[in-house]
XYZ file of C-alpha atoms in Angstrom:
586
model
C -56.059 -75.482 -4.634
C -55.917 -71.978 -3.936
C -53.223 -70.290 -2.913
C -52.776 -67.283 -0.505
C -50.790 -64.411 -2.056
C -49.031 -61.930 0.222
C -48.693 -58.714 -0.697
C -45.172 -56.413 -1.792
C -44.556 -54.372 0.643
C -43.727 -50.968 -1.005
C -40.391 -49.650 -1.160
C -39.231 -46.793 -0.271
C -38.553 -44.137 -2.175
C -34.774 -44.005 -3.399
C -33.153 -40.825 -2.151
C -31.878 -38.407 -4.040
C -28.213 -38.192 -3.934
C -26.560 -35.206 -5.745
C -23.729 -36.225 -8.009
C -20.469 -35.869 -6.841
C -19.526 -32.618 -8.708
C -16.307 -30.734 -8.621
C -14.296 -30.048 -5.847
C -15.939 -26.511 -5.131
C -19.463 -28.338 -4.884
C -18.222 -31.114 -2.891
C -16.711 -28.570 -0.258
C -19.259 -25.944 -0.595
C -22.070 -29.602 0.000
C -20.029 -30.633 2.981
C -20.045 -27.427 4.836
C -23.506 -26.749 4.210
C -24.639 -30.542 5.975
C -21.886 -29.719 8.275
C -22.779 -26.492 8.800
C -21.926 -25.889 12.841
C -18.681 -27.625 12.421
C -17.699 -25.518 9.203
C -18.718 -22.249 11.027
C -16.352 -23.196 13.903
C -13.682 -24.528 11.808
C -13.339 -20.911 10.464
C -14.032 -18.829 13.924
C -11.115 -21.409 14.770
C -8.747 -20.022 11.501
C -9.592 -16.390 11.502
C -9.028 -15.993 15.686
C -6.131 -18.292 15.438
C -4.624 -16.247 12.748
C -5.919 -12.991 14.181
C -4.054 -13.664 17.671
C -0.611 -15.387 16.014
C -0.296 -12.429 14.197
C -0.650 -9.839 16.874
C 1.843 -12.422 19.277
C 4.473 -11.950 16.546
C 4.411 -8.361 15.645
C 4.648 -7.139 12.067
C 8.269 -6.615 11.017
C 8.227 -2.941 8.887
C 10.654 -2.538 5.764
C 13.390 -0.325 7.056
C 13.767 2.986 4.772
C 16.873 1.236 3.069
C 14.880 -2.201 2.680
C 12.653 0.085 0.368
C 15.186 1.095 -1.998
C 15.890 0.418 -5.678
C 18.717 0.477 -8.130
C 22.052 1.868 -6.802
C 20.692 4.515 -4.119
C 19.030 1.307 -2.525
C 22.791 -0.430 -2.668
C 23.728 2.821 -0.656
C 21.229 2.949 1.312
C 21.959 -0.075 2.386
C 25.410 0.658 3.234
C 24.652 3.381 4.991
C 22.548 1.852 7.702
C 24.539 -0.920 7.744
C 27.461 1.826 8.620
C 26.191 2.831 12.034
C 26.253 7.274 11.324
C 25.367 8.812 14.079
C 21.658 10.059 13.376
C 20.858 13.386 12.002
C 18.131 14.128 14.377
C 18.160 18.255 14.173
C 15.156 20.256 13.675
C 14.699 24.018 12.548
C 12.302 26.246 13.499
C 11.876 28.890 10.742
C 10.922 32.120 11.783
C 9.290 34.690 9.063
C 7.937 38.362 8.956
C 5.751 39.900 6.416
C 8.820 41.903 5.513
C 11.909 42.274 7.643
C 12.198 40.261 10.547
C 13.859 42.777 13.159
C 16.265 42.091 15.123
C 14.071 41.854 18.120
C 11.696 40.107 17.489
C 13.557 37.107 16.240
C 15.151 37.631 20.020
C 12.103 37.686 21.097
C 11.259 34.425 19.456
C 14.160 32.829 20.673
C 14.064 33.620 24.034
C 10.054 32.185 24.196
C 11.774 28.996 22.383
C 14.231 27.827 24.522
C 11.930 28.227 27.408
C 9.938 26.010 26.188
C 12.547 23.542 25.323
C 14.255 23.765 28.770
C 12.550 21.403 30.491
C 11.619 19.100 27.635
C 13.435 15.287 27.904
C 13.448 15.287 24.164
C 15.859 17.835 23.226
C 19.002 17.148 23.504
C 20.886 20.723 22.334
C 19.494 24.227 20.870
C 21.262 26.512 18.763
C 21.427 30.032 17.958
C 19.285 31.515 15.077
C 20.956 31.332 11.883
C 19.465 34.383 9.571
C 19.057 34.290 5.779
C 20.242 37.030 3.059
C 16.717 38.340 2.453
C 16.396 39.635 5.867
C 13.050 38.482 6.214
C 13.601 34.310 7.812
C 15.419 32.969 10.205
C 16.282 29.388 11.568
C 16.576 28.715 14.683
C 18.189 25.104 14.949
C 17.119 22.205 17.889
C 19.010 18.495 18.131
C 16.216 15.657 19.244
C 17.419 13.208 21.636
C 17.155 9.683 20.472
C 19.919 7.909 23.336
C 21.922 6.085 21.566
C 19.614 4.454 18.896
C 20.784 4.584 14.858
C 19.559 3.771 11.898
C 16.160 3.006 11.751
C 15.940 2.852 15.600
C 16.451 6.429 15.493
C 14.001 7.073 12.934
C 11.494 5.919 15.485
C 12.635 6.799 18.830
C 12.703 10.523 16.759
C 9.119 10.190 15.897
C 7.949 9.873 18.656
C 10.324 12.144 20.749
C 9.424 15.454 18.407
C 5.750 15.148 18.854
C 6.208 17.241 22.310
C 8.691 19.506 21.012
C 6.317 20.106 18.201
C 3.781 20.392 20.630
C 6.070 23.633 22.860
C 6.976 25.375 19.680
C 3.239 25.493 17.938
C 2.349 27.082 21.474
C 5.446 29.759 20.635
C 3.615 30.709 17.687
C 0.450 31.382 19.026
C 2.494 34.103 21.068
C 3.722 36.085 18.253
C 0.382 36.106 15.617
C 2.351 38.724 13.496
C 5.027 36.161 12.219
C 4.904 32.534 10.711
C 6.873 30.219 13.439
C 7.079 26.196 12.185
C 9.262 23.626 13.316
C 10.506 21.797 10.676
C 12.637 18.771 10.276
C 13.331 14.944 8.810
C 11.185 13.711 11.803
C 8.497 16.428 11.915
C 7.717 16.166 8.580
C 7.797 12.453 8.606
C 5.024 12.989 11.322
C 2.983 15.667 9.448
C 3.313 13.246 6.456
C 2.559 10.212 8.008
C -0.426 12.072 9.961
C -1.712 12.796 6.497
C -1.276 9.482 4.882
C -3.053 7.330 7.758
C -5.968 10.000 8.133
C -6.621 9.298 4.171
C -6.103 5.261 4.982
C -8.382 6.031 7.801
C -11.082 7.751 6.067
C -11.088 4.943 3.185
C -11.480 2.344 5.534
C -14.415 3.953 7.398
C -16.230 5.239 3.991
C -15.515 1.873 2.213
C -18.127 -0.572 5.280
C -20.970 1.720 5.252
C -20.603 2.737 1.315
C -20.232 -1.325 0.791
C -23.246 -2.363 3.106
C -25.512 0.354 1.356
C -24.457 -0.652 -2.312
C -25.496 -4.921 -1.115
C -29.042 -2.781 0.424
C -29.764 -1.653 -2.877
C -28.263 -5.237 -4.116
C -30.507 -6.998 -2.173
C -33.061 -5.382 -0.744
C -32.301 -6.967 2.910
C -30.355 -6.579 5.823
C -29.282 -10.132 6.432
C -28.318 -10.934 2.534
C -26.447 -7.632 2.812
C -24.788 -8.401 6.296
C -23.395 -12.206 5.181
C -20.725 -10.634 1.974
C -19.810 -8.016 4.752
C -19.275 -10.432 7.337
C -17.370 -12.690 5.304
C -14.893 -9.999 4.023
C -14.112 -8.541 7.695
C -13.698 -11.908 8.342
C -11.257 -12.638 5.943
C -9.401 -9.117 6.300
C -8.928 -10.266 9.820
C -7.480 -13.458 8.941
C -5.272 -12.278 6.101
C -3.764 -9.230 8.562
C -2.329 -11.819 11.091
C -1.439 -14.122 8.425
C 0.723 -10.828 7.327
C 2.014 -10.342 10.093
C 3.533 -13.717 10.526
C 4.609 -13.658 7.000
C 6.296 -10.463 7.498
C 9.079 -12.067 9.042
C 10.560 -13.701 5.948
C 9.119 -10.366 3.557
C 8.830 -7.486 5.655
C 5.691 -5.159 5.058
C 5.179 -1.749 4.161
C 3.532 0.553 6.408
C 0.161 0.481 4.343
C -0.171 -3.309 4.287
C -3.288 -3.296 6.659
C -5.242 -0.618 4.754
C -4.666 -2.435 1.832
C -5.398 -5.621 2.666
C -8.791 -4.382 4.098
C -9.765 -2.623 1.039
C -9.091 -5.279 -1.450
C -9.838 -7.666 0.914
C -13.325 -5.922 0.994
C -14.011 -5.382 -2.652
C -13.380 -9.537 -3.534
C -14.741 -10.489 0.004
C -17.817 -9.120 -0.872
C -17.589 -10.054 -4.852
C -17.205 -13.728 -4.107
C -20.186 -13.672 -1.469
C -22.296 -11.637 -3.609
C -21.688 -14.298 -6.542
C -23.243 -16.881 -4.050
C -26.311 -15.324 -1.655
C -27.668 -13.805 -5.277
C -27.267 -17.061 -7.217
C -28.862 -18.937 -4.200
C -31.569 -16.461 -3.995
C -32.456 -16.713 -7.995
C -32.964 -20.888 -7.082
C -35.095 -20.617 -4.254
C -37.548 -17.843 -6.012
C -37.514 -20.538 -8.242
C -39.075 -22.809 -5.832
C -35.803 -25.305 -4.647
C -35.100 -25.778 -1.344
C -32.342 -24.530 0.590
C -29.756 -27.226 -0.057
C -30.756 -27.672 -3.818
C -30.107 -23.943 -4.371
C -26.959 -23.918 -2.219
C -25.293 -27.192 -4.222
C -26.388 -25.261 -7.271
C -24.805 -22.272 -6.374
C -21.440 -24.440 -5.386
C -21.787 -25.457 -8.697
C -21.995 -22.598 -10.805
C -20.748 -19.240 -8.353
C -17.960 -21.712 -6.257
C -16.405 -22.377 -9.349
C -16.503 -18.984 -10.760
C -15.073 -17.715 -7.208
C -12.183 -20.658 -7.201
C -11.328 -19.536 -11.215
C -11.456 -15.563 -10.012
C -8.871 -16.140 -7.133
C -6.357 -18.094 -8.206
C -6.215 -15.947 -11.627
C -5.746 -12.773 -9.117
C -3.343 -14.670 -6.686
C -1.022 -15.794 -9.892
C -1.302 -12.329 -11.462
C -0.364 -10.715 -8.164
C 2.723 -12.784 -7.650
C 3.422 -10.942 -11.062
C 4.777 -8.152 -8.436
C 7.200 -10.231 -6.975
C 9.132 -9.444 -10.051
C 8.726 -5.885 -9.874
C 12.266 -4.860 -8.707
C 10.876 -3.014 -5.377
C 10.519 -5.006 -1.879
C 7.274 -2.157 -1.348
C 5.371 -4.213 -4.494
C 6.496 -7.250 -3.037
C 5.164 -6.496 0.400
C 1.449 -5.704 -1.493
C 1.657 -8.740 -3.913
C 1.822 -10.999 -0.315
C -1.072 -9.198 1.106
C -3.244 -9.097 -1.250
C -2.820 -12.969 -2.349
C -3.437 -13.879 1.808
C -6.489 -11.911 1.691
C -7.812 -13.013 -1.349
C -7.076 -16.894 -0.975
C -8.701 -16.710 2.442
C -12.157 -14.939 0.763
C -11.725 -17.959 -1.735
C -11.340 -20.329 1.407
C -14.183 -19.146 3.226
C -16.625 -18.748 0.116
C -16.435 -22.204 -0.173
C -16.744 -23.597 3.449
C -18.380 -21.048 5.801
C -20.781 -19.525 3.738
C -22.226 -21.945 2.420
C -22.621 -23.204 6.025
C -23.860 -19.724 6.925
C -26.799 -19.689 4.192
C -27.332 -23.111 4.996
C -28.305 -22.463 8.657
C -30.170 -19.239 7.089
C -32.239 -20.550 4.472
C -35.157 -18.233 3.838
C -34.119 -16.081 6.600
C -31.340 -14.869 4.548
C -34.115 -12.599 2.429
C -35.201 -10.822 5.968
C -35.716 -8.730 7.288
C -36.891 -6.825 3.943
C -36.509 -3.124 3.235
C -40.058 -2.644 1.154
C -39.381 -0.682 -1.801
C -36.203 -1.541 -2.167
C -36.568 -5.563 -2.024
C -39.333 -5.238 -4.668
C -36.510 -3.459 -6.908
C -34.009 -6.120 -6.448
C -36.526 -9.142 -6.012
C -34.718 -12.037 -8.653
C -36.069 -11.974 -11.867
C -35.904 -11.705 -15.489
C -33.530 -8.797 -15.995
C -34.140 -6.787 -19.000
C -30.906 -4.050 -19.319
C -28.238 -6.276 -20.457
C -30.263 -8.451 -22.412
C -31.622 -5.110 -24.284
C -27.480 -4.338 -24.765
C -26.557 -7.541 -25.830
C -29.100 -7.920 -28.683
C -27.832 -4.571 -30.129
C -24.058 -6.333 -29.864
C -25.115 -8.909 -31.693
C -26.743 -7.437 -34.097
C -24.197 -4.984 -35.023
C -21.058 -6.924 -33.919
C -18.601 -5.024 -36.253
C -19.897 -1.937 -35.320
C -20.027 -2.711 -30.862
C -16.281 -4.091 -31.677
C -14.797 -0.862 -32.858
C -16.878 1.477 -30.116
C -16.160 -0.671 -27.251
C -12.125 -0.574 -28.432
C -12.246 3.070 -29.653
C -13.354 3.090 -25.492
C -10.794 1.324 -23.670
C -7.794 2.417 -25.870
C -9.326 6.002 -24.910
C -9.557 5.279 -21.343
C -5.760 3.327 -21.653
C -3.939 6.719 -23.160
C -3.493 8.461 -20.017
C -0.928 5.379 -19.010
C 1.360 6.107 -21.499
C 1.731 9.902 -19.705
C 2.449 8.487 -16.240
C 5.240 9.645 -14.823
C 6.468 7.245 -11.343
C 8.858 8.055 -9.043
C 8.572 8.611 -5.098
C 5.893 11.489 -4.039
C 8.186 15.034 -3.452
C 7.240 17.423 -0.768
C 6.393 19.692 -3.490
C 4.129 17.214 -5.013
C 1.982 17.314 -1.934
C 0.984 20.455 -2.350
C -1.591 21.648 0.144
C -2.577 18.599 1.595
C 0.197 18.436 4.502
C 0.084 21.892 5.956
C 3.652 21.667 6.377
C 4.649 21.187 2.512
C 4.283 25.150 2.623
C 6.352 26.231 5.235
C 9.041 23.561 3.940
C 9.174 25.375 0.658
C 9.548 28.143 2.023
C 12.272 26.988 4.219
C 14.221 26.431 1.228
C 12.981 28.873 -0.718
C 14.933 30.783 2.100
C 17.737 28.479 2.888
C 18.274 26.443 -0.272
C 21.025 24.560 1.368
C 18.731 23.394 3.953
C 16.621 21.135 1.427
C 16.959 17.916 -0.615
C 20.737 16.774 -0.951
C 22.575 14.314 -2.906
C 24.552 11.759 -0.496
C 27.976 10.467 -2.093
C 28.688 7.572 -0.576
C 32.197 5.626 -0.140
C 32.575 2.292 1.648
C 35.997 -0.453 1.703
C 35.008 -3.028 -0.277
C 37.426 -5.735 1.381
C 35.662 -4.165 4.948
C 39.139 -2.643 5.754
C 39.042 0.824 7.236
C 39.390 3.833 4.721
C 42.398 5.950 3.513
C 41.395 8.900 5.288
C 43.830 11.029 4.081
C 42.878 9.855 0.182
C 39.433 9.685 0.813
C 39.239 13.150 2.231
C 41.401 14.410 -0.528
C 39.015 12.496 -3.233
C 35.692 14.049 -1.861
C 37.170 17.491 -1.807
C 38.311 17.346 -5.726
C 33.982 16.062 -5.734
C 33.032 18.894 -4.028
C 35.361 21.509 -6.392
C 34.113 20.369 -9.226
C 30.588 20.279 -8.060
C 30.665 24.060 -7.063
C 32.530 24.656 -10.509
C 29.759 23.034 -12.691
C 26.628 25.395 -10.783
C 24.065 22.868 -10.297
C 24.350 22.837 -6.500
C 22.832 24.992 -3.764
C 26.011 26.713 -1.078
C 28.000 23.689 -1.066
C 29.953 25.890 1.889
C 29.442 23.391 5.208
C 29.780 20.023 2.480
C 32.104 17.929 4.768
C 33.334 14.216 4.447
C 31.501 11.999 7.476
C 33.133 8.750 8.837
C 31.407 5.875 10.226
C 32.177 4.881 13.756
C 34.404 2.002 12.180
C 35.883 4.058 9.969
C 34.735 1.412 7.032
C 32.099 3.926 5.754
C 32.159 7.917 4.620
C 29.707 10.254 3.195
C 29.307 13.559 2.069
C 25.810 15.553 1.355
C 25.771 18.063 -1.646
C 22.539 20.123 -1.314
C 20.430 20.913 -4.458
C 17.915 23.589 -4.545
C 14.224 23.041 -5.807
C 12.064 19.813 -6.105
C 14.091 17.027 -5.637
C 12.190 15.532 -8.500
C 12.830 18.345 -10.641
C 14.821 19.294 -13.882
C 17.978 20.722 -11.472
C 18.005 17.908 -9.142
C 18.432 15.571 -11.755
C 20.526 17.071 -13.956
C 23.074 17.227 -10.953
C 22.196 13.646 -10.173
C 23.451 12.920 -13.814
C 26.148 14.769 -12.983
C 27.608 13.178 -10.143
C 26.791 9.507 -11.797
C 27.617 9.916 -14.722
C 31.270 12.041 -13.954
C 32.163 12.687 -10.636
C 31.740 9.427 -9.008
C 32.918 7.574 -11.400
C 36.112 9.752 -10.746
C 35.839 9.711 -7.322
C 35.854 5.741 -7.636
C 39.189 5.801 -10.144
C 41.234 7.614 -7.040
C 39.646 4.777 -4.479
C 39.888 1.946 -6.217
C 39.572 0.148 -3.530
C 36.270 1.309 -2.032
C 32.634 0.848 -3.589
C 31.322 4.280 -4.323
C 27.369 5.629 -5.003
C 24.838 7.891 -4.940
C 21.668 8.178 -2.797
C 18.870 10.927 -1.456
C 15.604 11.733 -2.554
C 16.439 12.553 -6.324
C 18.339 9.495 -6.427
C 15.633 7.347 -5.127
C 13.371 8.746 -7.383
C 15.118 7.887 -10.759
C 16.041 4.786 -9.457
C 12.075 3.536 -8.399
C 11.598 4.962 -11.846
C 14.125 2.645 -13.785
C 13.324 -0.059 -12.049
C 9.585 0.105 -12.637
C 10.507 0.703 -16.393
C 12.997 -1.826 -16.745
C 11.091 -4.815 -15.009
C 7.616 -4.069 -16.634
C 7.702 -6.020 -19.219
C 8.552 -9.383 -17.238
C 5.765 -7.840 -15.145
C 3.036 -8.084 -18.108
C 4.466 -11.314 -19.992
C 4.435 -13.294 -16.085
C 0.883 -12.199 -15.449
C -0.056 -12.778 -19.136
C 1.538 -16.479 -19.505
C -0.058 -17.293 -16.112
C -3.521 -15.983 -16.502
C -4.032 -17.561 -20.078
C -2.776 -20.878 -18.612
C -5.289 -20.795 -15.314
C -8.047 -19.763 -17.638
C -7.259 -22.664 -20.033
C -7.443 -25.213 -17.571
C -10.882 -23.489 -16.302
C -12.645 -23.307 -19.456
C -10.748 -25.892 -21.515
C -10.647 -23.599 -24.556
C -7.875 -21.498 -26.318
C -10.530 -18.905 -27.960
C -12.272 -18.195 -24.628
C -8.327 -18.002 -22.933
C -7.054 -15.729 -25.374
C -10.729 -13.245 -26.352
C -9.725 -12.782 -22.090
C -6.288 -12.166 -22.088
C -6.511 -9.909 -25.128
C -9.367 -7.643 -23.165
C -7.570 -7.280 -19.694
């Protein structure tokens, strides 16, 4: 009997299913199938970010937030006090030689016309000339309402721009003399003009200077576009997640700028890690989501063990001992936790929907020179390394502890207006301002406030300050101590007194009168007021103290950042040799 035999019906293929993988690849895999909805997800985080941000306004550290060490306690104090604010300007007025009587008149005269009818002054003054008979002042009072503290600061700024605006227009007038306003908020203007134009200027150089360095890179415009796109990306994010954070830890004025330009340097880095890596894999011949998954593999988790080793070592700042570090530290980890976010869900999405198109459209000499390949520098180095390890050991230290010597010259402290030299043009006529008027420069501020927030023994207070100021005019160090005068607070809770010094209030004199005064007088002044907190603040002041505390609180700095790095590159490489050969390098 024969039988009929049906034939097996073929089966199928089994499909390929990548393994699982770490979490990187399984992220990095999911937003590369899910490629539209990863790409919104993040339009969704970086707008919604973006626009929170911008609803909530940034919250700026106040000048006194900034401070360190006692003349931060001061400051403190001070603003806390309510002083009426010191918003004069001078206009100093020099001749080649001997400024004649007449034409400082004349000067004057053209002035206060041009104050008259300008909202923002409040009072003008009478010149005021100096013993050499070649400058004169001639003093101006903003007006700021009735706005103190760091209210005032501001309304100032921005009041002084047209005054600045009247007297530059003097000048022109009178070409034979030098005619400059100076002031706390003009300067603050000039400075801040200065600063922000540098900002400025990094921030445009560092997008073109970035997109030509991935050109060369890459050899195409898309594969260079996607790091750079990324990075903006995440800059935007990070600056309204700043923003929002800024209201628990208030930023520094810089925050932005540098959030952009570190946000662009490890934007960029983690990208570049990926769209080369994927690149190499498809020259090789696999297809678009075998070279993505093995990129995920290898570049994601290189990108995930990068950023949280920089996001732990920047908290390091938090224990820096100045809010302005602290401010940075919070920037930079935003920014660089959202380029480690976005690494590993949009881009991958991004070369995804790409594929091959990434490589277009190609610049032709240049994408021959960076076409993926066998490279042969680095393998040409690292066979001389190895054969000579001693030998590449000692030059490659001999190197770094060459390049590591200048650190042990740095001097910190807070930038002086000498310092700036020529880069604000109103350093100069500043130092000549004091040059002329030495009383009209840095000062120290002696501070006394009641410690049980009663009002002070005026009578004993006043009596106090003016044994301080004897003994300061006895000892030398000071600049015409002749108008030092005790100011109250409006509550009568608070009192201060400026001594001017003359020079750079970073300078030998400036703080050996600081020592001075904190090391005797105060402490003096305090033993007749026992009941009152006492202290010293001003430029000098703030500048030894940002010192000291930068001193003091660098070696938590180092053994935080240490401790923490070892540990995160433990757990990522799962050996103690590799850990430590790290650590001991950086």
């Amino acid at each position: 009997m024969s039988t009929v035999s049906t034939p097996e019906r073929a089966r199928p293929a089994p499909t390929l299913v990548p393994p699982p993988g770490p979490a990187a690849q399984r992220l990095a895999r999911w937003s590369a199938t899910h490629r539209w909805t990863a790409i919104g997800l993040w339009i969704l985080l970086v707008a919604g970010t973006l626009v929170g941000g911008l609803a909530a306004g940034t919250r700026s550290q106040t000048g006194a937030e900034q401070g360190t060490g006692e003349s931060g306690r001061v400051d403190v104090a001070l603003e806390r006090a309510g002083f009426p604010p010191d918003t004069s300007e001078r206009v100093l007025v020099q001749a080649p030689t001997v400024l004649t009587d007449a034409e400082l008149a004349a000067v004057t005269s053209d002035l206060h016309d041009a104050w008259a009818d300008l909202p923002e002054v409040a009072s003008t003054g009478d010149p005021i000339r100096s013993t050499d008979g070649r400058s004169a002042l001639v003093p101006l009072t903003l007006d700021v309402g009735t706005a103190t503290g760091a209210d005032a600061d501001t309304k100032a700024a921005e009041q002084v721009v047209p005054v600045i605006a009247a007297t530059e227009s003097v000048a022109t007038q009178h070409p034979g003399l030098e005619v400059h306003q100076l002031g706390g908020a003009s300067l603050d203007v000039a400075i801040d003009e200065q600063v922000s134009g540098d900002f400025e200027r990094a921030e445009m150089l560092s997008l073109p200077v970035t997109f030509a360095i991935l050109l060369l890179a890459f050899g195409a415009i898309v594969a260079a576009g996607v790091p750079v796109l990324l990075a903006l990306s995440a800059v935007g994010s990070a600056i309204g997640l700043a923003a929002l954070v800024s209201h628990l830890i208030p930023a520094t004025d810089t925050l932005s700028s540098v959030i952009l330009l570190v946000g662009m340097a490890v934007g960029v880095d983690y990208s570049l890690f990926y769209v080369r890596r994927m690149r190499e894999e498809m020259a090789r011949g696999a297809d678009r989501r075998t070279a993505i998954d093995v990129a995920a593999a290898t570049s994601g988790r290189a990108v995930v063990t990068s950023g949280i080793a920089v996001i732990v070592s920047m908290a390091g700042l938090f224990f820096a001992g100045a809010s302005v570090f602290t401010s940075m530290a919070v920037g930079t980890m935003l920014v660089v936790a959202v380029a480690v976010l976005g690494s590993l869900t949009v881009l991958p999405a991004l070369l995804s929907l790409l594929g091959g198109a990434v490589d277009r459209p190609r610049i032709p000499l240049l994408h021959r020179l960076s076409r993926p390949g066998k490279p042969r520098f680095w393998p040409a180095v690292m066979r001389v390394v190895l054969a000579k390890p001693a030998a590449s050991l000692v030059l490659a230290g001999l190197a770094l502890v060459a390049l590591a010597l200048p650190a042990l010259g740095m001097k910190t402290g807070e930038a002086s207006m000498e310092a700036m030299g020529e880069s604000v043009p109103a350093i100069a006529p500043y130092v000549a301002m004091t040059d002329a008027f030495p009383q009209e420069g840095s000062a120290h501020t002696v501070a006394v406030w009641s410690s049980d927030d009663a009002p002070l023994d005026l009578a004993a207070t006043t009596a106090a300050t003016d044994h301080l100021v004897a003994e300061a005019k006895a000892s030398g160090m000071f600049a015409d101590l002749s108008d030092a005068s005790l100011t109250v607070s409006p509550d009568g809770r608070t009192a201060r007194i400026d001594l001017p010094v003359a020079g750079d209030p970073s300078g030998a004199d400036a703080t050996t009168s600081l020592a001075l005064l904190r090391d005797d007088l105060v402490p003096a002044l305090h033993a007749e007021l026992p009941s009152t907190s006492t202290g010293v603040t001003g430029d000098a002041a703030r500048t030894v103290d940002f010192g000291d505390a930068l001193s003091s609180h660098l070696p938590l700095v180092i053994a935080f950042v240490v401790v923490t790095s070892f540990v995160v590159l433990l757990i990522a490489f799962r050996s103690v040799v590799v850990a430590a050969t790290a650590i001991v390098l950086n």
